mmCIF file of C-alpha atoms in Angstrom:
data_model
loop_
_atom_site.group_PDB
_atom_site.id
_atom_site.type_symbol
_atom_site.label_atom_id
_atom_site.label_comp_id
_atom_site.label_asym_id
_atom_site.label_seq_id
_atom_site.Cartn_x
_atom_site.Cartn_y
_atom_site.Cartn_z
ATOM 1 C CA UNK V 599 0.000 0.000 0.000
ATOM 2 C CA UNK V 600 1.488 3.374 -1.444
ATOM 3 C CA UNK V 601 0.900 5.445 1.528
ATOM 4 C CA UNK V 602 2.254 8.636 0.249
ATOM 5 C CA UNK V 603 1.524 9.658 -3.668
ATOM 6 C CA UNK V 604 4.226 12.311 -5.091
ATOM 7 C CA UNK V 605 3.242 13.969 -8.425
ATOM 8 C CA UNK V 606 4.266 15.026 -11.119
ATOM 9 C CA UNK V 607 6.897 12.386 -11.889
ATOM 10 C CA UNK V 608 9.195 14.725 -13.763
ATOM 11 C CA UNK V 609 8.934 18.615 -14.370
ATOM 12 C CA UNK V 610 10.766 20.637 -16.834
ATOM 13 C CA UNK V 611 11.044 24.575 -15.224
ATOM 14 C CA UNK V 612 13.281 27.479 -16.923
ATOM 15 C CA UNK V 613 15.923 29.299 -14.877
ATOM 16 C CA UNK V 614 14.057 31.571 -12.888
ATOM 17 C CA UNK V 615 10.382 29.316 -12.917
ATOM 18 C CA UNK V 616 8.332 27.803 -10.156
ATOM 19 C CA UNK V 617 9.034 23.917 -9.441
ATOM 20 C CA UNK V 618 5.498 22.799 -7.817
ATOM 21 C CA UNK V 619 5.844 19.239 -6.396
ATOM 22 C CA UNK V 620 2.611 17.413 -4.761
ATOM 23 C CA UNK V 621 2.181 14.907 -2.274
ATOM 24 C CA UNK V 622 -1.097 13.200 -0.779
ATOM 25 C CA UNK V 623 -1.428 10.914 2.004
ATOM 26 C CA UNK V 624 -3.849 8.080 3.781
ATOM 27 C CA UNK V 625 -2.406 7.818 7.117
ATOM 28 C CA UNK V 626 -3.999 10.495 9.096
ATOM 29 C CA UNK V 627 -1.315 9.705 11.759
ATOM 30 C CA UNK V 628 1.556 10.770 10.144
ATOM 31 C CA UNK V 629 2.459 14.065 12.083
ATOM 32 C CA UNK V 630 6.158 15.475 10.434
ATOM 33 C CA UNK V 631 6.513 16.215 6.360
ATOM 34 C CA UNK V 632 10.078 16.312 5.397
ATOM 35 C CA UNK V 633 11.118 16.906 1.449
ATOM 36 C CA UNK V 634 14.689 15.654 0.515
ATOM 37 C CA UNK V 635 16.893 16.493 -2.337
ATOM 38 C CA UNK V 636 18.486 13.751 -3.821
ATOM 39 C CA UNK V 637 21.501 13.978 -6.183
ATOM 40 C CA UNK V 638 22.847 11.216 -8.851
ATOM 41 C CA UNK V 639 25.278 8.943 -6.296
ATOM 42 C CA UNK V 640 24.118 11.046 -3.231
ATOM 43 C CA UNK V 641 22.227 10.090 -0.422
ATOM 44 C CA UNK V 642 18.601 11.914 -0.162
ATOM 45 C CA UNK V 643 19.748 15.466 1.825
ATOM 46 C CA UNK V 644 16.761 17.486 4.301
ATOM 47 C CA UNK V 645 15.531 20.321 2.550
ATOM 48 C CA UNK V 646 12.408 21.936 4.865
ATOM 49 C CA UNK V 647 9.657 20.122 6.605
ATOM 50 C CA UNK V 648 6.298 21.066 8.296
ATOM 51 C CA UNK V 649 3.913 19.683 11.312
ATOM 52 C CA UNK V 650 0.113 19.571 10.390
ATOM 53 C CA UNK V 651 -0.047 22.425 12.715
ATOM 54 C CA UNK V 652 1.567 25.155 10.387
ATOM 55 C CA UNK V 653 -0.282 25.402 6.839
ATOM 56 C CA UNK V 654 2.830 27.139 5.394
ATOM 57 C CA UNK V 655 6.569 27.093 5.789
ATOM 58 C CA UNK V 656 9.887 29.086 4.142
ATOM 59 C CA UNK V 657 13.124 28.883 4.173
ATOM 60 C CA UNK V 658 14.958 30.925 1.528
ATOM 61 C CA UNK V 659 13.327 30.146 -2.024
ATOM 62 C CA UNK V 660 11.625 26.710 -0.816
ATOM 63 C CA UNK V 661 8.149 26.832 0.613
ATOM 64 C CA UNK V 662 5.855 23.770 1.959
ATOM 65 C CA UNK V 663 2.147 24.718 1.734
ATOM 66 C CA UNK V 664 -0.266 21.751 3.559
ATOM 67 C CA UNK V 665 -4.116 21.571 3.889
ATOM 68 C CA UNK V 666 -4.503 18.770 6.899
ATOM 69 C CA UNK V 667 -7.963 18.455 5.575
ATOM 70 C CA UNK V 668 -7.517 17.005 1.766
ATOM 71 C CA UNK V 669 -4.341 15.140 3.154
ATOM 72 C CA UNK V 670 -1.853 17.252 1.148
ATOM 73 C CA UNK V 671 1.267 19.069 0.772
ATOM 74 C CA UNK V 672 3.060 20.492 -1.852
ATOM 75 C CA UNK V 673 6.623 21.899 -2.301
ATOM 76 C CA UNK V 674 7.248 25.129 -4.712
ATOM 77 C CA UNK V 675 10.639 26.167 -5.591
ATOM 78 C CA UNK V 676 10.649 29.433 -6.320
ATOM 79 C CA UNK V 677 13.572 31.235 -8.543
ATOM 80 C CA UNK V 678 14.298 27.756 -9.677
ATOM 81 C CA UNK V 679 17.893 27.454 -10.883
ATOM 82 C CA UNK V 680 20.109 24.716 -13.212
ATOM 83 C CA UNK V 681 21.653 23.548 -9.369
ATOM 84 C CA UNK V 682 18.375 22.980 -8.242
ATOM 85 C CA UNK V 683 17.747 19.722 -10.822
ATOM 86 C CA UNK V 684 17.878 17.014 -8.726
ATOM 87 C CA UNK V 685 15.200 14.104 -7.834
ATOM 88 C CA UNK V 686 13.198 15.293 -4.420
ATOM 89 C CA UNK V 687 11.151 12.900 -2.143
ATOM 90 C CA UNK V 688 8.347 13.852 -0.441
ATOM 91 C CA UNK V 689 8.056 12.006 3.393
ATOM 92 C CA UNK V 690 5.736 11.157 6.175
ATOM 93 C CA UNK V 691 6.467 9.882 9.216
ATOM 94 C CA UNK V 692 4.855 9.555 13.086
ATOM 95 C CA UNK V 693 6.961 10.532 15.870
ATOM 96 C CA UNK V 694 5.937 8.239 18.652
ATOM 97 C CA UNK V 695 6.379 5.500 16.242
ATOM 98 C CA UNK V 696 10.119 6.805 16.024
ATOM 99 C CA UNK V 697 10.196 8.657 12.779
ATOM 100 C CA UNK V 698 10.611 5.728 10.662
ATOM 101 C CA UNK V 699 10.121 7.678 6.942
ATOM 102 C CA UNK V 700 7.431 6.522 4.369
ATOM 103 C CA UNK V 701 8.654 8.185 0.879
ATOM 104 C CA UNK V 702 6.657 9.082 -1.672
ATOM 105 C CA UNK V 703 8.089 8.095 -5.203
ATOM 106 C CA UNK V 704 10.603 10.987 -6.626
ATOM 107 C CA UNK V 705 9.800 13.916 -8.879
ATOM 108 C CA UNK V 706 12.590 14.559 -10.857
ATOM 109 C CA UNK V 707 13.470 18.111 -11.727
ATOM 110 C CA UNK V 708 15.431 19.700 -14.461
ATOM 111 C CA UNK V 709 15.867 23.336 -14.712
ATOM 112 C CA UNK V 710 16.890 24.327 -17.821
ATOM 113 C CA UNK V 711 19.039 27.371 -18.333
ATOM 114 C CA UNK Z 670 32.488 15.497 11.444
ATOM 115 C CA UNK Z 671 32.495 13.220 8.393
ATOM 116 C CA UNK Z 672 28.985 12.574 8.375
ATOM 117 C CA UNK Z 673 26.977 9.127 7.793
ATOM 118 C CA UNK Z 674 29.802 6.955 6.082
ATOM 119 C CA UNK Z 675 29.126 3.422 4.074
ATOM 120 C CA UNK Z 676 31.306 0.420 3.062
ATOM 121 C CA UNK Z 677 31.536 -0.386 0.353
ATOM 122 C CA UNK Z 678 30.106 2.260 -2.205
ATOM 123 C CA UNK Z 679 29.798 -0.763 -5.098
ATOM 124 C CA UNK Z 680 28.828 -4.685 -4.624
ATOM 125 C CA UNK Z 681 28.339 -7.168 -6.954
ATOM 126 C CA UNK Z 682 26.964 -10.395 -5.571
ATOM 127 C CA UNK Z 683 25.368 -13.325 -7.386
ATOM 128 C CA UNK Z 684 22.185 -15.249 -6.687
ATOM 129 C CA UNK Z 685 22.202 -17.408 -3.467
ATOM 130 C CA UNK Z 686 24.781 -15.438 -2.027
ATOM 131 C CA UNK Z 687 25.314 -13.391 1.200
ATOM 132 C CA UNK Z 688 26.341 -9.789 1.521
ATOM 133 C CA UNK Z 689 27.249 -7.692 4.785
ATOM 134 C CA UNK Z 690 26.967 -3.312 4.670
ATOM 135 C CA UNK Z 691 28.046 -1.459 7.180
ATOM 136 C CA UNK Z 692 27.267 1.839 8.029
ATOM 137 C CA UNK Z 693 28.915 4.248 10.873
ATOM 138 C CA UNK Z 694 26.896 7.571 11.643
ATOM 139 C CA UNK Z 695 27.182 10.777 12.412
ATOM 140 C CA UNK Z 696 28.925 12.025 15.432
ATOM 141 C CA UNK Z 697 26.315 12.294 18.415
ATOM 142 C CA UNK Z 698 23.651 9.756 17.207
ATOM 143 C CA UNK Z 699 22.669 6.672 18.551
ATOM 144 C CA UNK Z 700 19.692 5.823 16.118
ATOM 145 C CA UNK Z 701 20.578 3.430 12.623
ATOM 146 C CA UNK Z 702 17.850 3.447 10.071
ATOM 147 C CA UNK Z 703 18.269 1.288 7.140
ATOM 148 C CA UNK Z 704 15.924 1.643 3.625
ATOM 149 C CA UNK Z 705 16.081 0.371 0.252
ATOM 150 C CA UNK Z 706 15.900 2.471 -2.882
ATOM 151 C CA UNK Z 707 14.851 0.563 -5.926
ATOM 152 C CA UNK Z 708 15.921 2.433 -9.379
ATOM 153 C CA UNK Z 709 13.728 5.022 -10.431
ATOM 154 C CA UNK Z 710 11.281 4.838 -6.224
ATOM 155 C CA UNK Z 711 11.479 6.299 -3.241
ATOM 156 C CA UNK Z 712 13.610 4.703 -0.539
ATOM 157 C CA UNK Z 713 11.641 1.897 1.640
ATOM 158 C CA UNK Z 714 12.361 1.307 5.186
ATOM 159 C CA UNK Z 715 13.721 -2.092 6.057
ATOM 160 C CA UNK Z 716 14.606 -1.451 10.305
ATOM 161 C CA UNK Z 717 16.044 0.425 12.475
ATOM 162 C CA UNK Z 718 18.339 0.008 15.370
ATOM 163 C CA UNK Z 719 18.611 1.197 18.765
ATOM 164 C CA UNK Z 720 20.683 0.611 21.580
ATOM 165 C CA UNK Z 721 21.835 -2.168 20.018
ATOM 166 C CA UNK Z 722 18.206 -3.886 19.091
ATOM 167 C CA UNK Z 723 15.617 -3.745 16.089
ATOM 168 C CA UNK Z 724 13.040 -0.971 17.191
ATOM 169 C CA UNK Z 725 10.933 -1.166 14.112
ATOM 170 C CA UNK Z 726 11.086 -3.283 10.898
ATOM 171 C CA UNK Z 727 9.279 -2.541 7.784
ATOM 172 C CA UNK Z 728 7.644 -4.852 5.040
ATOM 173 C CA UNK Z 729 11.179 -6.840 4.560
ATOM 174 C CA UNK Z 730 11.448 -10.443 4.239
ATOM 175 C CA UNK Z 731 14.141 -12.109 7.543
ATOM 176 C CA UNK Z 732 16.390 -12.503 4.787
ATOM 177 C CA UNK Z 733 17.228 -9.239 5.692
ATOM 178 C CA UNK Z 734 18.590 -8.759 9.498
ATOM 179 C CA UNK Z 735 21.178 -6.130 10.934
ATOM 180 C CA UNK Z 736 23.281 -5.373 14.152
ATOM 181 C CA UNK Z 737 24.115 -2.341 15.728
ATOM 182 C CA UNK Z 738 27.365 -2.150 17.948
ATOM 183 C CA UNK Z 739 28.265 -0.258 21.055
ATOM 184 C CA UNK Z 740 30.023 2.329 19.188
ATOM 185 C CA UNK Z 741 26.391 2.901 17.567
ATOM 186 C CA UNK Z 742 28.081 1.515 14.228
ATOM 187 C CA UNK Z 743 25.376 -1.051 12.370
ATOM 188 C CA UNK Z 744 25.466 -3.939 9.892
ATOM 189 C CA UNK Z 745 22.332 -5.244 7.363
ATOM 190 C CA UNK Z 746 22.955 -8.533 6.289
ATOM 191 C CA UNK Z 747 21.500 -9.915 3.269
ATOM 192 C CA UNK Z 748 21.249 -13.756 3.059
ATOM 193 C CA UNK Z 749 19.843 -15.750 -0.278
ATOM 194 C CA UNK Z 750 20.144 -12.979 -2.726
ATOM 195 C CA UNK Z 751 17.844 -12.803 -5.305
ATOM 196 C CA UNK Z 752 17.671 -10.567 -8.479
ATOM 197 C CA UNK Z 753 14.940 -8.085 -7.166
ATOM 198 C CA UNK Z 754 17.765 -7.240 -4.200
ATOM 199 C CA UNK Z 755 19.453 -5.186 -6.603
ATOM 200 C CA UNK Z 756 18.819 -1.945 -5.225
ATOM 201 C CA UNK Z 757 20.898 1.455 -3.387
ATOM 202 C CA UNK Z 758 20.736 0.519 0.198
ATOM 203 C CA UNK Z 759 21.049 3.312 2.052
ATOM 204 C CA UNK Z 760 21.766 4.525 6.433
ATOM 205 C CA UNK Z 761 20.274 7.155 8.297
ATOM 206 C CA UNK Z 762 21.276 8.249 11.639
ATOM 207 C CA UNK Z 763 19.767 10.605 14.285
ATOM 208 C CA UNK Z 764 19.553 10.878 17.632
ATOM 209 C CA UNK Z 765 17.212 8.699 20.063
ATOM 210 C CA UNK Z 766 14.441 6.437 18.708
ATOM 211 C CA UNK Z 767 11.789 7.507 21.669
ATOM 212 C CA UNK Z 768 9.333 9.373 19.259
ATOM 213 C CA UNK Z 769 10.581 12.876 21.910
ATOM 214 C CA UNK Z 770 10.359 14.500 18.843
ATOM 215 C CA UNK Z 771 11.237 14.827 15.269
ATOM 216 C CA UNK Z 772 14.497 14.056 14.968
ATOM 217 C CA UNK Z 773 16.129 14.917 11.741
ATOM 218 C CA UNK Z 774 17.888 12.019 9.813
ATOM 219 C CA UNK Z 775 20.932 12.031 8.058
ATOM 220 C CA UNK Z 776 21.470 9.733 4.773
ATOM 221 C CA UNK Z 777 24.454 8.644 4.285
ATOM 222 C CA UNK Z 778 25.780 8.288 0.179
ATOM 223 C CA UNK Z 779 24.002 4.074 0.019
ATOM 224 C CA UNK Z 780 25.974 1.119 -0.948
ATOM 225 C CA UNK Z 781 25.177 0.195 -4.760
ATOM 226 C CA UNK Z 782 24.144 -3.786 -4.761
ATOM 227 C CA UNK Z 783 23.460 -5.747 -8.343
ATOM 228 C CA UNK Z 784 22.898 -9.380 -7.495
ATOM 229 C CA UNK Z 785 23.650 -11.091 -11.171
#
């Protein structure tokens, strides 16, 4: 059972675009979002995560927007730039069931210059 | 700090065979979470270890078992290796497995399997 369903599953942006990356999920337990950033040979690397209790979070040029209610959350790069193509994972996870991660399944992203 | 390290970086095993990973993590955690990453998916959790036991497992067959050592160091074993094994396994660390709070994990670069 895919409990967390990334879309698209590849996105072409311009230098300079907006990268929007969605993510819906069943478990209404899961209580911490992280996004990685994963680079060819690289482990996956934390970008920015949110708790259902914030609808919105920012750090520099990536934001996390979530609606607890439809069971969503979606990533936007904004300024998107050729350093930014990468594969990112969306995540879910509950804490008192010590974090263990349930990925969603990649969006790959190329920014062309 | 060098981070989440991994030995070896590339394996090439054969079906039927057994094959040992080892992960050490970063400096100040005590938590070892292992997950598979198929080509082309997200990674899947197989366990994790703390203070030296398996806290959780995930949908993994016991083919699959792992160790942790004092020096929070960890193993994952892989015994009768079949084709669909072929996969980037990769270690996480972080601090404490209590569900305190949301502890941040760090990947470290996987170990690239291919069972022929």
């Amino acid at each position: 059972q895919q409990q967390v369903k990334q879309s698209p599953q590849s996105l072409i942006v311009q230098k300079g675009g907006i990268s929007i990356i969605n993510c819906a999920y069943e478990n209404t337990a899961f209580d911490y979002f992280p996004w990685y950033q994963q680079f060819p040979g690289k482990g996956p690397a934390l970008l920015i995560a949110i708790r259902p209790d914030v609808s919105e979070k920012k750090e520099g040029r990536f934001t996390i927007s979530f609606n607890k209610s439809a069971k969503q959350f979606s990533l936007h790069i904004m300024d998107s730039q050729p350093g930014d193509s990468a594969t990112y994972f969306c995540a879910a996870s509950i804490k008192a069931a010590g974090n263990k991660l349930t990925f969603g399944g990649g969006t790959r992203v190329l920014v062309k210059p | 700090d060098a981070g989440v390290t991994q030995s070896p970086t590339h394996l090439i095993k054969t079906r039927g065979q057994q094959v040992t990973l080892r992960c050490s993590p970063k400096s100040g955690h005590d938590t070892v979470s292992w997950y598979q990453q198929a080509l082309g998916q997200g990674p899947q959790f197989i366990f994790q270890y703390y203070e030296e036991e398996e806290r959780q497992r995930g949908n993994f067959p016991d083919r699959f078992s792992g160790h942790q050592f004092p020096n929070y160091s960890s193993e994952l074993n892989v015994n009768a290796l079949l084709l669909g094994d072929s996969a980037l396994y990769l270690c996480a660390s972080s601090w404490g497995a209590t569900g305190k709070g949301y502890n941040e994990q760090f990947f470290g670069p996987g170990t690239r399997l291919t069972v022929l």
